[in-house]
PDB file of C-alpha atoms in Angstrom:
ATOM      1  CA  UNK A 168     -43.672 110.583 -40.713  1.00 45.00           C
ATOM      2  CA  UNK A 169     -41.935 110.774 -37.458  1.00 41.00           C
ATOM      3  CA  UNK A 170     -43.872 113.945 -35.980  1.00 42.00           C
ATOM      4  CA  UNK A 171     -43.046 113.976 -32.163  1.00 35.00           C
ATOM      5  CA  UNK A 172     -39.535 115.086 -31.417  1.00 32.00           C
ATOM      6  CA  UNK A 173     -38.035 114.555 -27.713  1.00 33.00           C
ATOM      7  CA  UNK A 174     -38.882 118.291 -26.824  1.00 32.00           C
ATOM      8  CA  UNK A 175     -42.309 118.158 -28.267  1.00 50.00           C
ATOM      9  CA  UNK A 176     -42.969 114.760 -26.613  1.00 42.00           C
ATOM     10  CA  UNK A 177     -42.107 116.260 -23.371  1.00 38.00           C
ATOM     11  CA  UNK A 178     -44.636 119.029 -23.893  1.00 48.00           C
ATOM     12  CA  UNK A 179     -47.516 116.503 -24.364  1.00 45.00           C
ATOM     13  CA  UNK A 180     -47.102 114.310 -21.322  1.00 40.00           C
ATOM     14  CA  UNK A 181     -50.355 113.344 -19.823  1.00 33.00           C
ATOM     15  CA  UNK A 182     -48.494 111.527 -16.941  1.00 29.00           C
ATOM     16  CA  UNK A 183     -45.450 109.903 -15.777  1.00 26.00           C
ATOM     17  CA  UNK A 184     -44.457 106.438 -15.001  1.00 26.00           C
ATOM     18  CA  UNK A 185     -44.081 102.828 -16.270  1.00 26.00           C
ATOM     19  CA  UNK A 186     -47.595 101.065 -16.285  1.00 27.00           C
ATOM     20  CA  UNK A 187     -47.692  98.856 -19.309  1.00 28.00           C
ATOM     21  CA  UNK A 188     -50.709  97.387 -20.993  1.00 31.00           C
ATOM     22  CA  UNK A 189     -51.344  95.479 -24.222  1.00 32.00           C
ATOM     23  CA  UNK A 190     -52.421  97.725 -27.016  1.00 36.00           C
ATOM     24  CA  UNK A 191     -56.154  98.297 -27.286  1.00 36.00           C
ATOM     25  CA  UNK A 192     -57.981  97.600 -30.625  1.00 37.00           C
ATOM     26  CA  UNK A 193     -59.470 100.731 -32.140  1.00 37.00           C
ATOM     27  CA  UNK A 194     -63.099  99.164 -32.362  1.00 36.00           C
ATOM     28  CA  UNK A 195     -66.227 100.715 -30.738  1.00 37.00           C
ATOM     29  CA  UNK A 196     -66.644  99.847 -27.108  1.00 36.00           C
ATOM     30  CA  UNK A 197     -69.771 100.659 -24.892  1.00 37.00           C
ATOM     31  CA  UNK A 198     -70.571 100.775 -21.169  1.00 40.00           C
ATOM     32  CA  UNK A 199     -74.106 100.753 -19.682  1.00 39.00           C
ATOM     33  CA  UNK A 200     -72.932 101.129 -16.045  1.00 46.00           C
ATOM     34  CA  UNK A 201     -73.624 104.581 -14.862  1.00 48.00           C
ATOM     35  CA  UNK A 202     -71.091 106.177 -12.560  1.00 49.00           C
ATOM     36  CA  UNK A 203     -72.756 107.366  -9.354  1.00 51.00           C
ATOM     37  CA  UNK A 204     -72.311 111.027  -8.353  1.00 48.00           C
ATOM     38  CA  UNK A 205     -71.434 111.522  -4.759  1.00 50.00           C
ATOM     39  CA  UNK A 206     -74.243 113.063  -2.774  1.00 46.00           C
ATOM     40  CA  UNK A 207     -71.921 115.501  -0.999  1.00 47.00           C
ATOM     41  CA  UNK A 208     -69.933 117.675  -3.682  1.00 54.00           C
ATOM     42  CA  UNK A 209     -67.353 119.794  -2.107  1.00 63.00           C
ATOM     43  CA  UNK A 210     -65.621 122.824  -3.875  1.00 84.00           C
ATOM     44  CA  UNK A 211     -63.619 121.752  -6.996  1.00 93.00           C
ATOM     45  CA  UNK A 212     -60.142 120.863  -5.928  1.00 95.00           C
ATOM     46  CA  UNK A 213     -57.533 123.554  -6.081  1.00 96.00           C
ATOM     47  CA  UNK A 214     -55.180 123.396  -9.200  1.00 97.00           C
ATOM     48  CA  UNK A 215     -52.082 122.574  -6.922  1.00 95.00           C
ATOM     49  CA  UNK A 216     -53.898 120.309  -4.191  1.00 96.00           C
ATOM     50  CA  UNK A 217     -51.756 117.558  -3.196  1.00 96.00           C
ATOM     51  CA  UNK A 218     -52.397 114.217  -4.862  1.00 97.00           C
ATOM     52  CA  UNK A 219     -52.364 111.254  -2.519  1.00 97.00           C
ATOM     53  CA  UNK A 220     -49.697 108.613  -3.004  1.00 97.00           C
ATOM     54  CA  UNK A 221     -51.625 105.982  -0.746  1.00 98.00           C
ATOM     55  CA  UNK A 222     -53.761 103.712  -2.867  1.00 98.00           C
ATOM     56  CA  UNK A 223     -56.933 103.882  -0.733  1.00 98.00           C
ATOM     57  CA  UNK A 224     -56.774 107.648  -0.536  1.00 98.00           C
ATOM     58  CA  UNK A 225     -55.887 108.158  -4.252  1.00 98.00           C
ATOM     59  CA  UNK A 226     -58.824 105.945  -5.201  1.00 98.00           C
ATOM     60  CA  UNK A 227     -61.200 107.726  -3.031  1.00 97.00           C
ATOM     61  CA  UNK A 228     -60.130 111.097  -4.549  1.00 97.00           C
ATOM     62  CA  UNK A 229     -61.039 109.591  -7.931  1.00 97.00           C
ATOM     63  CA  UNK A 230     -64.170 108.303  -6.748  1.00 96.00           C
ATOM     64  CA  UNK A 231     -65.000 111.833  -5.670  1.00 95.00           C
ATOM     65  CA  UNK A 232     -63.672 113.719  -8.787  1.00 96.00           C
ATOM     66  CA  UNK A 233     -64.437 111.626 -11.640  1.00 94.00           C
ATOM     67  CA  UNK A 234     -68.311 111.345 -11.156  1.00 93.00           C
ATOM     68  CA  UNK A 235     -68.408 115.072 -10.542  1.00 96.00           C
ATOM     69  CA  UNK A 236     -66.455 115.667 -13.502  1.00 97.00           C
ATOM     70  CA  UNK A 237     -68.793 113.670 -15.645  1.00 95.00           C
ATOM     71  CA  UNK A 238     -71.801 115.457 -14.304  1.00 96.00           C
ATOM     72  CA  UNK A 239     -70.186 118.890 -15.185  1.00 97.00           C
ATOM     73  CA  UNK A 240     -69.439 117.583 -18.638  1.00 98.00           C
ATOM     74  CA  UNK A 241     -73.248 116.730 -18.950  1.00 97.00           C
ATOM     75  CA  UNK A 242     -74.112 120.145 -17.972  1.00 97.00           C
ATOM     76  CA  UNK A 243     -71.622 121.831 -20.281  1.00 98.00           C
ATOM     77  CA  UNK A 244     -72.564 123.383 -23.651  1.00 97.00           C
ATOM     78  CA  UNK A 245     -69.832 121.876 -25.722  1.00 98.00           C
ATOM     79  CA  UNK A 246     -69.815 124.989 -28.062  1.00 98.00           C
ATOM     80  CA  UNK A 247     -68.831 127.289 -25.283  1.00 97.00           C
ATOM     81  CA  UNK A 248     -65.811 127.608 -23.011  1.00 97.00           C
ATOM     82  CA  UNK A 249     -65.802 125.260 -20.040  1.00 98.00           C
ATOM     83  CA  UNK A 250     -66.215 126.826 -16.530  1.00 97.00           C
ATOM     84  CA  UNK A 251     -63.352 127.107 -14.176  1.00 97.00           C
ATOM     85  CA  UNK A 252     -65.035 124.371 -12.163  1.00 97.00           C
ATOM     86  CA  UNK A 253     -65.002 121.893 -14.905  1.00 98.00           C
ATOM     87  CA  UNK A 254     -61.393 122.643 -15.721  1.00 98.00           C
ATOM     88  CA  UNK A 255     -60.203 122.222 -12.045  1.00 98.00           C
ATOM     89  CA  UNK A 256     -62.012 118.901 -12.052  1.00 98.00           C
ATOM     90  CA  UNK A 257     -60.387 117.646 -15.241  1.00 98.00           C
ATOM     91  CA  UNK A 258     -57.070 118.917 -14.025  1.00 98.00           C
ATOM     92  CA  UNK A 259     -57.371 117.078 -10.745  1.00 98.00           C
ATOM     93  CA  UNK A 260     -58.356 113.781 -12.528  1.00 98.00           C
ATOM     94  CA  UNK A 261     -55.499 114.273 -14.953  1.00 97.00           C
ATOM     95  CA  UNK A 262     -53.001 114.806 -12.072  1.00 97.00           C
ATOM     96  CA  UNK A 263     -54.243 111.822 -10.400  1.00 97.00           C
ATOM     97  CA  UNK A 264     -53.697 109.619 -13.324  1.00 97.00           C
ATOM     98  CA  UNK A 265     -50.184 111.292 -13.731  1.00 93.00           C
ATOM     99  CA  UNK A 266     -49.643 110.264 -10.138  1.00 94.00           C
ATOM    100  CA  UNK A 267     -50.645 106.784 -10.865  1.00 96.00           C
ATOM    101  CA  UNK A 268     -48.549 106.557 -13.685  1.00 95.00           C
ATOM    102  CA  UNK A 269     -45.313 107.331 -11.848  1.00 88.00           C
ATOM    103  CA  UNK A 270     -45.617 103.779 -10.307  1.00 95.00           C
ATOM    104  CA  UNK A 271     -46.949 100.533 -11.795  1.00 96.00           C
ATOM    105  CA  UNK A 272     -47.493  99.387  -8.243  1.00 98.00           C
ATOM    106  CA  UNK A 273     -49.456 102.403  -7.083  1.00 98.00           C
ATOM    107  CA  UNK A 274     -51.683 102.332 -10.252  1.00 98.00           C
ATOM    108  CA  UNK A 275     -52.447  98.692 -10.044  1.00 98.00           C
ATOM    109  CA  UNK A 276     -53.378  98.968  -6.318  1.00 98.00           C
ATOM    110  CA  UNK A 277     -55.361 102.113  -6.972  1.00 98.00           C
ATOM    111  CA  UNK A 278     -57.351 100.794  -9.878  1.00 98.00           C
ATOM    112  CA  UNK A 279     -58.249  97.869  -7.986  1.00 98.00           C
ATOM    113  CA  UNK A 280     -60.011  99.974  -5.331  1.00 98.00           C
ATOM    114  CA  UNK A 281     -61.985 101.953  -7.895  1.00 97.00           C
ATOM    115  CA  UNK A 282     -65.696 101.138  -8.779  1.00 95.00           C
ATOM    116  CA  UNK A 283     -65.796  98.889 -11.962  1.00 94.00           C
ATOM    117  CA  UNK A 284     -67.319 101.766 -13.893  1.00 91.00           C
ATOM    118  CA  UNK A 285     -64.177 103.715 -13.458  1.00 95.00           C
ATOM    119  CA  UNK A 286     -61.471 101.145 -13.695  1.00 97.00           C
ATOM    120  CA  UNK A 287     -61.152 100.680 -17.530  1.00 97.00           C
ATOM    121  CA  UNK A 288     -60.910 104.516 -18.046  1.00 96.00           C
ATOM    122  CA  UNK A 289     -58.402 104.947 -15.427  1.00 98.00           C
ATOM    123  CA  UNK A 290     -56.321 101.858 -16.785  1.00 98.00           C
ATOM    124  CA  UNK A 291     -56.465 103.289 -20.433  1.00 98.00           C
ATOM    125  CA  UNK A 292     -55.487 106.711 -19.277  1.00 98.00           C
ATOM    126  CA  UNK A 293     -52.637 105.668 -17.114  1.00 98.00           C
ATOM    127  CA  UNK A 294     -51.383 103.441 -19.931  1.00 98.00           C
ATOM    128  CA  UNK A 295     -51.148 106.150 -22.431  1.00 98.00           C
ATOM    129  CA  UNK A 296     -49.524 108.498 -20.020  1.00 97.00           C
ATOM    130  CA  UNK A 297     -46.933 106.184 -19.138  1.00 96.00           C
ATOM    131  CA  UNK A 298     -46.019 105.448 -22.602  1.00 97.00           C
ATOM    132  CA  UNK A 299     -45.686 109.028 -23.526  1.00 95.00           C
ATOM    133  CA  UNK A 300     -43.452 109.609 -20.788  1.00 89.00           C
ATOM    134  CA  UNK A 301     -40.972 106.905 -21.762  1.00 92.00           C
ATOM    135  CA  UNK A 302     -40.533 108.965 -25.094  1.00 92.00           C
ATOM    136  CA  UNK A 303     -40.053 112.287 -23.377  1.00 88.00           C
ATOM    137  CA  UNK A 304     -36.983 114.309 -22.243  1.00 90.00           C
ATOM    138  CA  UNK A 305     -36.845 117.384 -19.984  1.00 94.00           C
ATOM    139  CA  UNK A 306     -36.758 120.638 -21.494  1.00 94.00           C
ATOM    140  CA  UNK A 307     -34.876 123.858 -20.222  1.00 95.00           C
ATOM    141  CA  UNK A 308     -36.547 127.018 -18.850  1.00 95.00           C
ATOM    142  CA  UNK A 309     -35.352 128.892 -22.072  1.00 95.00           C
ATOM    143  CA  UNK A 310     -37.084 126.355 -24.180  1.00 94.00           C
ATOM    144  CA  UNK A 311     -40.395 126.715 -22.134  1.00 95.00           C
ATOM    145  CA  UNK A 312     -40.206 130.566 -22.626  1.00 94.00           C
ATOM    146  CA  UNK A 313     -40.311 130.030 -26.454  1.00 94.00           C
ATOM    147  CA  UNK A 314     -43.415 128.003 -26.336  1.00 96.00           C
ATOM    148  CA  UNK A 315     -46.593 129.428 -27.663  1.00 96.00           C
ATOM    149  CA  UNK A 316     -50.190 128.381 -26.575  1.00 97.00           C
ATOM    150  CA  UNK A 317     -53.644 129.380 -27.421  1.00 97.00           C
ATOM    151  CA  UNK A 318     -57.242 128.446 -26.409  1.00 96.00           C
ATOM    152  CA  UNK A 319     -58.392 125.416 -28.618  1.00 97.00           C
ATOM    153  CA  UNK A 320     -61.494 125.585 -30.820  1.00 98.00           C
ATOM    154  CA  UNK A 321     -64.554 124.756 -29.106  1.00 98.00           C
ATOM    155  CA  UNK A 322     -64.930 120.886 -28.235  1.00 98.00           C
ATOM    156  CA  UNK A 323     -68.008 120.314 -30.361  1.00 98.00           C
ATOM    157  CA  UNK A 324     -66.428 122.067 -33.565  1.00 98.00           C
ATOM    158  CA  UNK A 325     -63.500 120.074 -33.129  1.00 98.00           C
ATOM    159  CA  UNK A 326     -65.425 116.872 -32.859  1.00 98.00           C
ATOM    160  CA  UNK A 327     -67.528 117.680 -35.790  1.00 98.00           C
ATOM    161  CA  UNK A 328     -64.475 118.173 -37.901  1.00 98.00           C
ATOM    162  CA  UNK A 329     -63.233 114.599 -36.725  1.00 98.00           C
ATOM    163  CA  UNK A 330     -66.800 112.955 -37.456  1.00 98.00           C
ATOM    164  CA  UNK A 331     -66.496 114.719 -40.918  1.00 98.00           C
ATOM    165  CA  UNK A 332     -63.124 113.261 -41.491  1.00 98.00           C
ATOM    166  CA  UNK A 333     -64.445 109.880 -40.346  1.00 98.00           C
ATOM    167  CA  UNK A 334     -67.260 109.976 -42.970  1.00 98.00           C
ATOM    168  CA  UNK A 335     -64.963 110.784 -45.836  1.00 98.00           C
ATOM    169  CA  UNK A 336     -62.005 108.578 -44.876  1.00 98.00           C
ATOM    170  CA  UNK A 337     -63.484 105.778 -42.972  1.00 98.00           C
ATOM    171  CA  UNK A 338     -61.020 106.485 -39.906  1.00 98.00           C
ATOM    172  CA  UNK A 339     -62.518 106.428 -36.481  1.00 98.00           C
ATOM    173  CA  UNK A 340     -63.037 109.931 -35.033  1.00 98.00           C
ATOM    174  CA  UNK A 341     -61.938 108.743 -31.615  1.00 98.00           C
ATOM    175  CA  UNK A 342     -58.449 107.701 -33.154  1.00 98.00           C
ATOM    176  CA  UNK A 343     -58.299 111.211 -34.710  1.00 98.00           C
ATOM    177  CA  UNK A 344     -59.141 112.705 -31.180  1.00 98.00           C
ATOM    178  CA  UNK A 345     -56.414 110.546 -29.416  1.00 98.00           C
ATOM    179  CA  UNK A 346     -53.647 111.935 -31.953  1.00 98.00           C
ATOM    180  CA  UNK A 347     -54.606 115.507 -31.532  1.00 98.00           C
ATOM    181  CA  UNK A 348     -54.722 115.089 -27.714  1.00 98.00           C
ATOM    182  CA  UNK A 349     -51.130 113.528 -27.759  1.00 97.00           C
ATOM    183  CA  UNK A 350     -49.635 115.913 -30.403  1.00 97.00           C
ATOM    184  CA  UNK A 351     -50.827 119.470 -29.150  1.00 97.00           C
ATOM    185  CA  UNK A 352     -53.699 118.941 -26.651  1.00 98.00           C
ATOM    186  CA  UNK A 353     -56.406 119.712 -29.174  1.00 98.00           C
ATOM    187  CA  UNK A 354     -54.344 122.551 -30.763  1.00 98.00           C
ATOM    188  CA  UNK A 355     -53.389 124.431 -27.598  1.00 98.00           C
ATOM    189  CA  UNK A 356     -49.719 124.135 -28.510  1.00 97.00           C
ATOM    190  CA  UNK A 357     -48.993 126.353 -31.538  1.00 95.00           C
ATOM    191  CA  UNK A 358     -45.048 126.047 -31.610  1.00 93.00           C
ATOM    192  CA  UNK A 359     -43.632 124.003 -34.244  1.00 89.00           C
ATOM    193  CA  UNK A 360     -41.349 121.054 -33.396  1.00 85.00           C
ATOM    194  CA  UNK A 361     -37.692 120.967 -33.334  1.00 78.00           C
ATOM    195  CA  UNK A 362     -37.730 119.170 -36.694  1.00 83.00           C
ATOM    196  CA  UNK A 363     -40.272 121.423 -38.352  1.00 91.00           C
ATOM    197  CA  UNK A 364     -43.591 119.684 -37.693  1.00 94.00           C
ATOM    198  CA  UNK A 365     -46.371 122.125 -37.748  1.00 96.00           C
ATOM    199  CA  UNK A 366     -50.042 122.720 -36.884  1.00 97.00           C
ATOM    200  CA  UNK A 367     -52.535 120.768 -34.400  1.00 98.00           C
ATOM    201  CA  UNK A 368     -51.745 117.559 -35.890  1.00 98.00           C
ATOM    202  CA  UNK A 369     -47.945 118.152 -36.330  1.00 97.00           C
ATOM    203  CA  UNK A 370     -47.284 117.436 -39.965  1.00 97.00           C
ATOM    204  CA  UNK A 371     -43.697 117.625 -41.494  1.00 96.00           C
ATOM    205  CA  UNK A 372     -43.893 119.924 -44.621  1.00 96.00           C
ATOM    206  CA  UNK A 373     -43.163 116.976 -47.122  1.00 97.00           C
ATOM    207  CA  UNK A 374     -46.013 115.022 -45.712  1.00 97.00           C
ATOM    208  CA  UNK A 375     -48.464 117.988 -45.705  1.00 98.00           C
ATOM    209  CA  UNK A 376     -47.646 118.485 -49.309  1.00 98.00           C
ATOM    210  CA  UNK A 377     -48.498 115.005 -50.187  1.00 98.00           C
ATOM    211  CA  UNK A 378     -51.812 114.602 -47.986  1.00 98.00           C
ATOM    212  CA  UNK A 379     -52.848 118.022 -46.973  1.00 98.00           C
ATOM    213  CA  UNK A 380     -55.030 118.491 -50.126  1.00 98.00           C
ATOM    214  CA  UNK A 381     -54.148 122.076 -50.500  1.00 97.00           C
ATOM    215  CA  UNK A 382     -55.383 123.161 -47.083  1.00 98.00           C
ATOM    216  CA  UNK A 383     -53.689 125.150 -44.248  1.00 98.00           C
ATOM    217  CA  UNK A 384     -51.551 122.985 -41.907  1.00 98.00           C
ATOM    218  CA  UNK A 385     -52.500 125.560 -39.156  1.00 97.00           C
ATOM    219  CA  UNK A 386     -56.135 125.002 -39.643  1.00 98.00           C
ATOM    220  CA  UNK A 387     -57.674 122.366 -37.366  1.00 98.00           C
ATOM    221  CA  UNK A 388     -60.319 121.335 -39.912  1.00 98.00           C
ATOM    222  CA  UNK A 389     -57.803 120.990 -42.636  1.00 98.00           C
ATOM    223  CA  UNK A 390     -55.312 119.241 -40.362  1.00 98.00           C
ATOM    224  CA  UNK A 391     -57.763 116.733 -38.956  1.00 98.00           C
ATOM    225  CA  UNK A 392     -58.919 115.932 -42.485  1.00 98.00           C
ATOM    226  CA  UNK A 393     -55.356 115.581 -43.813  1.00 98.00           C
ATOM    227  CA  UNK A 394     -54.454 113.198 -40.855  1.00 98.00           C
ATOM    228  CA  UNK A 395     -57.420 111.143 -41.738  1.00 98.00           C
ATOM    229  CA  UNK A 396     -56.325 111.032 -45.379  1.00 98.00           C
ATOM    230  CA  UNK A 397     -52.765 109.902 -44.307  1.00 98.00           C
ATOM    231  CA  UNK A 398     -53.920 107.326 -41.837  1.00 98.00           C
ATOM    232  CA  UNK A 399     -56.300 105.837 -44.507  1.00 98.00           C
ATOM    233  CA  UNK A 400     -53.342 105.687 -46.949  1.00 98.00           C
ATOM    234  CA  UNK A 401     -51.207 103.883 -44.534  1.00 98.00           C
ATOM    235  CA  UNK A 402     -53.514 101.202 -43.294  1.00 98.00           C
ATOM    236  CA  UNK A 403     -56.543 102.510 -41.387  1.00 98.00           C
ATOM    237  CA  UNK A 404     -59.190 101.410 -40.557  1.00 98.00           C
ATOM    238  CA  UNK A 405     -58.059  97.808 -41.491  1.00 98.00           C
ATOM    239  CA  UNK A 406     -54.849  98.101 -39.512  1.00 98.00           C
ATOM    240  CA  UNK A 407     -54.681 101.020 -37.245  1.00 98.00           C
ATOM    241  CA  UNK A 408     -51.627  99.894 -35.446  1.00 98.00           C
ATOM    242  CA  UNK A 409     -49.860  99.963 -38.685  1.00 98.00           C
ATOM    243  CA  UNK A 410     -51.189 103.258 -39.726  1.00 98.00           C
ATOM    244  CA  UNK A 411     -50.577 105.125 -36.438  1.00 98.00           C
ATOM    245  CA  UNK A 412     -46.893 103.595 -36.402  1.00 98.00           C
ATOM    246  CA  UNK A 413     -46.484 105.388 -39.838  1.00 97.00           C
ATOM    247  CA  UNK A 414     -47.602 108.517 -38.002  1.00 97.00           C
ATOM    248  CA  UNK A 415     -45.022 108.295 -35.570  1.00 96.00           C
ATOM    249  CA  UNK A 416     -42.503 105.343 -35.978  1.00 96.00           C
ATOM    250  CA  UNK A 417     -42.489 104.394 -32.299  1.00 97.00           C
ATOM    251  CA  UNK A 418     -44.626 101.575 -30.766  1.00 98.00           C
ATOM    252  CA  UNK A 419     -45.060 103.455 -27.406  1.00 98.00           C
ATOM    253  CA  UNK A 420     -46.672 106.165 -29.476  1.00 98.00           C
ATOM    254  CA  UNK A 421     -48.917 103.757 -30.990  1.00 98.00           C
ATOM    255  CA  UNK A 422     -49.862 102.167 -27.713  1.00 98.00           C
ATOM    256  CA  UNK A 423     -50.695 105.603 -26.249  1.00 98.00           C
ATOM    257  CA  UNK A 424     -52.962 106.605 -29.156  1.00 98.00           C
ATOM    258  CA  UNK A 425     -54.737 103.399 -29.024  1.00 98.00           C
ATOM    259  CA  UNK A 426     -55.287 103.440 -25.332  1.00 98.00           C
ATOM    260  CA  UNK A 427     -56.714 107.028 -25.300  1.00 98.00           C
ATOM    261  CA  UNK A 428     -58.874 106.075 -28.465  1.00 98.00           C
ATOM    262  CA  UNK A 429     -60.185 102.924 -26.512  1.00 98.00           C
ATOM    263  CA  UNK A 430     -61.145 105.109 -23.555  1.00 98.00           C
ATOM    264  CA  UNK A 431     -63.064 107.473 -25.832  1.00 98.00           C
ATOM    265  CA  UNK A 432     -64.888 104.628 -27.737  1.00 98.00           C
ATOM    266  CA  UNK A 433     -66.006 103.219 -24.616  1.00 97.00           C
ATOM    267  CA  UNK A 434     -67.548 106.330 -23.378  1.00 96.00           C
ATOM    268  CA  UNK A 435     -67.384 109.312 -25.767  1.00 96.00           C
ATOM    269  CA  UNK A 436     -67.843 111.738 -22.915  1.00 96.00           C
ATOM    270  CA  UNK A 437     -64.297 110.957 -22.021  1.00 98.00           C
ATOM    271  CA  UNK A 438     -63.364 112.889 -25.244  1.00 98.00           C
ATOM    272  CA  UNK A 439     -64.511 115.947 -23.343  1.00 98.00           C
ATOM    273  CA  UNK A 440     -62.782 115.253 -20.281  1.00 98.00           C
ATOM    274  CA  UNK A 441     -59.535 114.847 -22.254  1.00 98.00           C
ATOM    275  CA  UNK A 442     -60.473 118.247 -24.028  1.00 98.00           C
ATOM    276  CA  UNK A 443     -60.128 119.788 -20.556  1.00 98.00           C
ATOM    277  CA  UNK A 444     -56.708 118.178 -19.789  1.00 98.00           C
ATOM    278  CA  UNK A 445     -53.888 120.695 -19.778  1.00 98.00           C
ATOM    279  CA  UNK A 446     -50.332 120.899 -21.291  1.00 98.00           C
ATOM    280  CA  UNK A 447     -47.515 119.729 -18.878  1.00 96.00           C
ATOM    281  CA  UNK A 448     -43.902 119.926 -19.656  1.00 94.00           C
ATOM    282  CA  UNK A 449     -41.107 117.984 -17.961  1.00 93.00           C
ATOM    283  CA  UNK A 450     -38.192 119.959 -16.555  1.00 93.00           C
ATOM    284  CA  UNK A 451     -35.047 118.646 -14.991  1.00 92.00           C
ATOM    285  CA  UNK A 452     -36.799 119.272 -11.352  1.00 89.00           C
ATOM    286  CA  UNK A 453     -40.233 117.673 -12.395  1.00 89.00           C
ATOM    287  CA  UNK A 454     -43.359 118.547 -14.330  1.00 93.00           C
ATOM    288  CA  UNK A 455     -44.405 122.097 -15.031  1.00 96.00           C
ATOM    289  CA  UNK A 456     -48.072 122.934 -16.005  1.00 97.00           C
ATOM    290  CA  UNK A 457     -48.044 125.508 -18.808  1.00 98.00           C
ATOM    291  CA  UNK A 458     -51.823 126.074 -19.410  1.00 98.00           C
ATOM    292  CA  UNK A 459     -55.218 125.803 -17.525  1.00 97.00           C
ATOM    293  CA  UNK A 460     -56.519 127.701 -14.427  1.00 94.00           C
ATOM    294  CA  UNK A 461     -54.314 130.274 -12.992  1.00 91.00           C
ATOM    295  CA  UNK A 462     -51.928 130.389 -16.001  1.00 91.00           C
TER     296      UNK A 462
END
């Protein structure tokens, strides 16, 4: 079931570049090291603020933004809409990772300058971003105008659906979260792919008929449950790499999903940070942000 076409993959870039890493196993990971919040917290960075390309300055920006983002996530009622400040902090983090992912040299030097508590999250995110970019191709302005977007379901409700799917099929909810992040940014993209894949988990009609259990492909709960059903049938949780490869026949896709899932498994709050990441498309002139503050 190859769900991401070249044009749809371009929609779902979480960054650009070529930072390779070994695929991460989808097993629970934990961290007990707290991330210190800077004592002086300036106003959230503007959506279009320039991201530094010097490793020291970029690391300093992440050391300011990421702890503030996690503090904002702690204060957020996950059943409600996120504040604009939270969205701006998440967008700044996302854009920083995108910048790192454009250059393995920049990424390596920047990550080395981060506090230990931030390194693994940054490394996993940049790895996933770079893998997705390698699959993507630019889309035209006409194609961009045809894209349709909606606000996603509340973060807690989506997570509850994924936890329910985990209980029923034994597939880690973090893996399901990584897939819906990669496919449609948690349901923000409602357009079908050029090959006819539909819904927040991007099912082809034939696969949906076999694994959708009579549900609605556009309903997030039904789609998440069907994805868990399909992954279980193709090897999860015993062999996540095999199961995710069946979801999309590309090792780069598998690596991206496993890297995002590893970050969430290490710290479940990363799920809520990813939830606030926005949709970018790749144009012939560079990246174009389609959703989020100011859009």
